[in-house]
Amino acid sequence: MTARTFVKQYSTAACRYVAERNHAWLSTRAAPLALPRIVDSRPTELVFEWIDGRHAEPRDLVNLADHLGEAHGATWSSGLRHTRLSAPHLVTDGHSIPGFLGPREAALRRRFRDGVITTLQDLHHALDLARKAASGPAAFYKDTNPRNILITRSGRPITLDTDDLSLAPFGYDLAKLVVTLSMTHGSLPETWISRALTAYNSAAGTHHPALGGTTMPRLLDYAELHGILTAPYLGHGGYRWPWNHVRPTPHTETHQHASRRQQCP
């Protein structure tokens, strides 16, 4: 009997190579992060073992926050301790993980050109949020959205899709999970977000006390950036609500300026 597999197609051999090297780096540096095993590598394909599970849901938020905090702390301890967020992180085999700020600035400017950000004032505010975020200890960003996580029958989270990986401040990928769960399922109770942040900080802080200091205002600043960057995908991939309809209510008044005029397709 042949074991079931999942075949991921890539547009070029270079894209396949990047995804494969990202997978290898996370597999060795980001414990307890678990990834499907690669069983074959072809010029423009990766063949993964099949994993049975369901996609992440709001009820998983606190457990996933703890899981992310542990994984981010592990990568800091095992390779990112002396890394600056503003520069790429060179991996020993010559592969590099892009820095945080450059890709975000480029993406925000694309959102302005595409009309998601509609005024220069709002663009400058969003760029300022990104620049303020590019400080502190380095973790990684792997686009933690519900579709990129499978929860197995035992409750173990399995992380999918290593196509894109970059450096990011602690808490940034947790903010992506908060935003994408909200855009998929609707507003999350504020107590859940608070509990998730506490779990994340506690887990990250076991690696070094300085890693457990993400504040709620900082997390929600990151969420504003994700709301802008994810806006073009509304109506696709399960995203049913724009972020400015489902963000936590207390944050709305203090951060309207960055995204009040987002135009979502």
Coordinates of C-alpha atoms in Angstrom, one line a residue:
M1 CA 0.0 0.0 0.0
T2 CA 1.4 3.4 -1.1
A3 CA 1.5 6.1 1.6
R4 CA -0.5 9.2 0.9
T5 CA 1.5 12.3 0.0
F6 CA 0.9 16.0 -0.9
V7 CA 2.8 17.4 -3.9
K8 CA 3.5 21.2 -3.8
Q9 CA 4.2 22.8 -7.2
Y10 CA 6.6 25.8 -7.6
S11 CA 6.9 28.1 -10.5
T12 CA 10.7 27.8 -10.7
A13 CA 13.4 25.6 -9.3
A14 CA 14.7 28.6 -7.4
C15 CA 11.3 29.0 -5.5
R16 CA 11.4 25.3 -4.7
Y17 CA 14.9 25.6 -3.4
V18 CA 14.0 28.5 -1.1
A19 CA 11.0 26.6 0.3
E20 CA 13.2 23.5 0.9
R21 CA 15.9 25.5 2.7
N22 CA 13.3 27.3 4.8
H23 CA 11.9 23.9 5.7
A24 CA 15.3 22.7 6.7
W25 CA 16.1 25.7 8.8
L26 CA 12.8 25.6 10.7
S27 CA 13.1 21.9 11.2
T28 CA 16.4 22.3 13.0
R29 CA 16.0 25.6 14.7
A30 CA 12.3 26.1 15.7
A31 CA 11.4 23.2 18.0
P32 CA 8.7 22.5 18.9
L33 CA 7.4 23.7 15.5
A34 CA 6.5 20.6 13.5
L35 CA 6.4 20.4 9.8
P36 CA 5.4 17.7 7.3
R37 CA 8.4 15.6 6.3
I38 CA 9.7 16.1 2.8
V39 CA 9.8 12.7 1.1
D40 CA 11.0 13.7 -2.3
S41 CA 12.4 16.9 -4.0
R42 CA 12.1 17.4 -7.7
P43 CA 13.1 20.4 -9.9
T44 CA 9.8 22.3 -9.4
E45 CA 8.1 20.1 -6.8
L46 CA 8.3 19.1 -3.2
V47 CA 6.6 15.9 -2.0
F48 CA 5.4 16.0 1.6
E49 CA 4.1 13.3 3.8
W50 CA 0.3 13.4 4.3
I51 CA -1.0 14.9 7.5
D52 CA -4.6 14.3 8.7
G53 CA -6.0 17.3 10.6
R54 CA -8.3 20.3 10.6
H55 CA -7.3 23.9 10.1
A56 CA -6.8 26.2 13.1
E57 CA -9.8 27.8 14.6
P58 CA -10.4 30.5 17.2
R59 CA -10.6 27.9 20.0
D60 CA -6.9 27.1 19.3
L61 CA -5.6 30.6 19.7
V62 CA -4.2 30.4 23.2
N63 CA -2.5 27.0 22.6
L64 CA -1.1 28.2 19.3
A65 CA 0.2 31.4 20.9
D66 CA 2.1 29.3 23.5
H67 CA 3.4 27.1 20.6
L68 CA 4.6 30.1 18.6
G69 CA 6.2 31.7 21.6
E70 CA 8.2 28.6 22.3
A71 CA 9.2 28.3 18.6
H72 CA 10.3 31.9 18.3
G73 CA 12.3 31.7 21.5
A74 CA 14.0 28.5 20.3
T75 CA 15.1 30.2 17.0
W76 CA 16.5 33.2 19.0
S77 CA 18.4 30.9 21.3
S78 CA 19.7 28.7 18.4
G79 CA 20.7 31.2 15.8
L80 CA 19.0 34.6 15.9
R81 CA 20.5 35.9 19.2
H82 CA 22.8 38.3 17.5
T83 CA 20.7 39.0 14.4
R84 CA 19.4 42.5 13.5
L85 CA 15.9 42.8 12.1
S86 CA 17.1 45.3 9.5
A87 CA 19.4 42.9 7.7
P88 CA 19.1 39.4 6.2
H89 CA 20.1 36.4 8.4
L90 CA 22.7 34.3 6.6
V91 CA 22.2 30.6 7.0
T92 CA 25.4 28.4 7.0
D93 CA 24.7 26.9 3.6
G94 CA 24.5 30.3 1.9
H95 CA 20.7 30.5 2.1
S96 CA 19.5 33.7 3.7
I97 CA 16.3 34.8 5.5
P98 CA 15.2 38.3 4.5
G99 CA 15.2 41.1 7.0
F100 CA 12.0 42.5 8.3
L101 CA 11.7 46.1 7.1
G102 CA 12.5 46.0 3.4
P103 CA 9.8 43.5 2.4
R104 CA 7.2 45.4 4.5
E105 CA 8.0 48.8 3.1
A106 CA 7.8 47.4 -0.4
A107 CA 4.5 45.7 0.3
L108 CA 3.0 48.8 1.9
R109 CA 3.9 50.9 -1.1
R110 CA 2.3 48.3 -3.4
R111 CA -0.9 48.5 -1.3
F112 CA -0.8 52.3 -1.8
R113 CA -0.4 51.9 -5.6
D114 CA -3.2 49.4 -5.6
G115 CA -5.6 51.6 -3.7
V116 CA -5.7 49.6 -0.4
I117 CA -4.1 52.6 1.3
T118 CA -5.7 55.6 -0.2
T119 CA -3.8 58.6 1.0
L120 CA -0.1 59.5 1.4
Q121 CA -0.8 60.4 5.0
D122 CA -2.1 56.9 5.7
L123 CA 0.9 55.4 3.8
H124 CA 3.3 57.4 5.9
H125 CA 1.6 56.3 9.1
A126 CA 1.8 52.6 8.1
L127 CA 5.4 52.9 7.1
D128 CA 6.1 54.5 10.5
L129 CA 4.4 51.6 12.2
A130 CA 6.7 49.2 10.2
R131 CA 9.8 51.1 11.0
K132 CA 9.0 51.2 14.7
A133 CA 8.5 47.5 14.6
A134 CA 12.0 46.9 13.2
S135 CA 13.7 46.8 16.6
G136 CA 14.3 44.4 19.4
P137 CA 15.1 40.7 19.4
A138 CA 14.7 38.8 16.2
A139 CA 12.2 36.1 15.7
F140 CA 10.8 34.8 12.4
Y141 CA 7.6 35.3 10.4
K142 CA 6.0 32.4 8.6
D143 CA 2.5 33.7 7.7
T144 CA 0.7 32.0 10.6
N145 CA -2.8 31.9 9.2
P146 CA -5.5 29.2 9.8
R147 CA -4.8 27.5 6.5
N148 CA -1.1 27.1 7.3
I149 CA -1.8 25.1 10.5
L150 CA -3.3 21.7 10.8
I151 CA -4.4 20.4 14.2
T152 CA -4.1 16.7 14.4
R153 CA -6.5 14.4 16.3
S154 CA -4.1 14.4 19.3
G155 CA -4.2 18.2 19.3
R156 CA -0.7 18.7 17.9
P157 CA -0.2 21.7 15.6
I158 CA 1.5 21.0 12.3
T159 CA 2.9 24.0 10.4
L160 CA 2.4 24.1 6.6
D161 CA 3.9 26.2 3.7
T162 CA 7.5 27.3 4.0
D163 CA 7.5 29.2 0.8
D164 CA 8.0 32.6 2.4
L165 CA 10.0 33.2 5.6
S166 CA 11.5 36.4 7.0
L167 CA 12.8 37.9 10.2
A168 CA 10.2 39.7 12.4
P169 CA 9.9 41.1 15.9
F170 CA 8.5 38.9 18.6
G171 CA 4.8 39.0 18.5
Y172 CA 4.5 39.8 14.8
D173 CA 3.4 36.3 13.7
L174 CA 1.0 36.0 16.6
A175 CA -0.6 39.2 15.4
K176 CA -1.0 37.7 12.0
L177 CA -2.8 34.7 13.6
V178 CA -5.1 37.1 15.5
V179 CA -5.9 39.1 12.3
T180 CA -6.5 36.1 10.0
L181 CA -8.6 34.2 12.5
S182 CA -10.7 37.3 12.9
M183 CA -11.0 37.9 9.2
T184 CA -12.1 34.3 8.8
H185 CA -14.4 33.7 11.8
G186 CA -15.3 37.2 13.0
S187 CA -14.3 39.2 16.0
L188 CA -12.4 37.4 18.7
P189 CA -13.2 38.1 22.4
E190 CA -10.7 40.5 23.8
T191 CA -10.0 38.2 26.7
W192 CA -8.9 35.5 24.3
I193 CA -6.4 37.8 22.7
S194 CA -5.1 38.9 26.1
R195 CA -4.8 35.3 27.2
A196 CA -3.0 34.4 24.0
L197 CA -0.5 37.2 24.4
T198 CA 0.2 36.2 28.0
A199 CA 0.8 32.6 26.9
Y200 CA 3.0 33.8 24.1
N201 CA 5.1 36.0 26.3
S202 CA 5.4 33.3 29.0
A203 CA 6.7 30.7 26.5
A204 CA 9.1 33.1 24.7
G205 CA 10.3 34.4 28.1
T206 CA 11.5 30.9 29.1
H207 CA 14.4 31.4 26.6
H208 CA 15.3 34.8 27.9
P209 CA 13.3 37.4 30.0
A210 CA 13.7 40.0 27.3
L211 CA 11.8 37.9 24.8
G212 CA 8.6 37.9 26.8
G213 CA 7.9 41.7 26.6
T214 CA 5.4 42.1 23.8
T215 CA 2.8 44.5 25.0
M216 CA -0.8 44.6 23.9
P217 CA -0.5 48.0 22.1
R218 CA 2.6 46.7 20.2
L219 CA 0.7 43.5 19.3
L220 CA -2.2 45.6 17.9
D221 CA 0.1 47.9 16.0
Y222 CA 1.4 44.7 14.3
A223 CA -2.2 43.7 13.7
E224 CA -2.8 47.0 11.9
L225 CA 0.0 46.3 9.5
H226 CA -1.3 42.8 8.9
G227 CA -4.8 44.2 8.3
I228 CA -3.5 46.4 5.5
L229 CA -1.2 43.7 4.0
T230 CA -3.9 41.1 4.1
A231 CA -6.7 43.3 2.8
P232 CA -6.3 42.3 -0.9
Y233 CA -7.1 38.7 0.0
L234 CA -10.6 39.5 1.3
G235 CA -13.0 37.1 -0.3
H236 CA -10.4 34.5 -1.0
G237 CA -9.0 31.8 1.2
G238 CA -11.8 32.0 3.7
Y239 CA -11.3 35.7 4.6
R240 CA -14.8 37.0 4.9
W241 CA -14.5 40.2 7.1
P242 CA -12.1 43.2 6.6
W243 CA -9.9 43.8 9.6
N244 CA -11.5 47.3 10.2
H245 CA -14.8 45.5 10.9
V246 CA -13.4 42.9 13.4
R247 CA -10.5 44.5 15.2
P248 CA -10.8 44.8 19.0
T249 CA -13.1 47.7 19.8
P250 CA -10.8 49.6 22.2
H251 CA -8.1 49.7 19.6
T252 CA -10.3 51.2 16.9
E253 CA -10.2 54.8 18.2
T254 CA -6.5 54.8 18.7
H255 CA -5.6 53.3 15.3
Q256 CA -8.3 54.5 12.9
H257 CA -5.8 56.7 11.2
A258 CA -3.7 53.9 9.7
S259 CA -6.5 51.9 8.1
R260 CA -9.8 53.8 8.3
R261 CA -9.9 54.2 4.5
Q262 CA -8.8 50.8 3.4
Q263 CA -10.5 49.8 0.2
C264 CA -11.0 46.1 0.2
P265 CA -12.0 44.3 -2.9

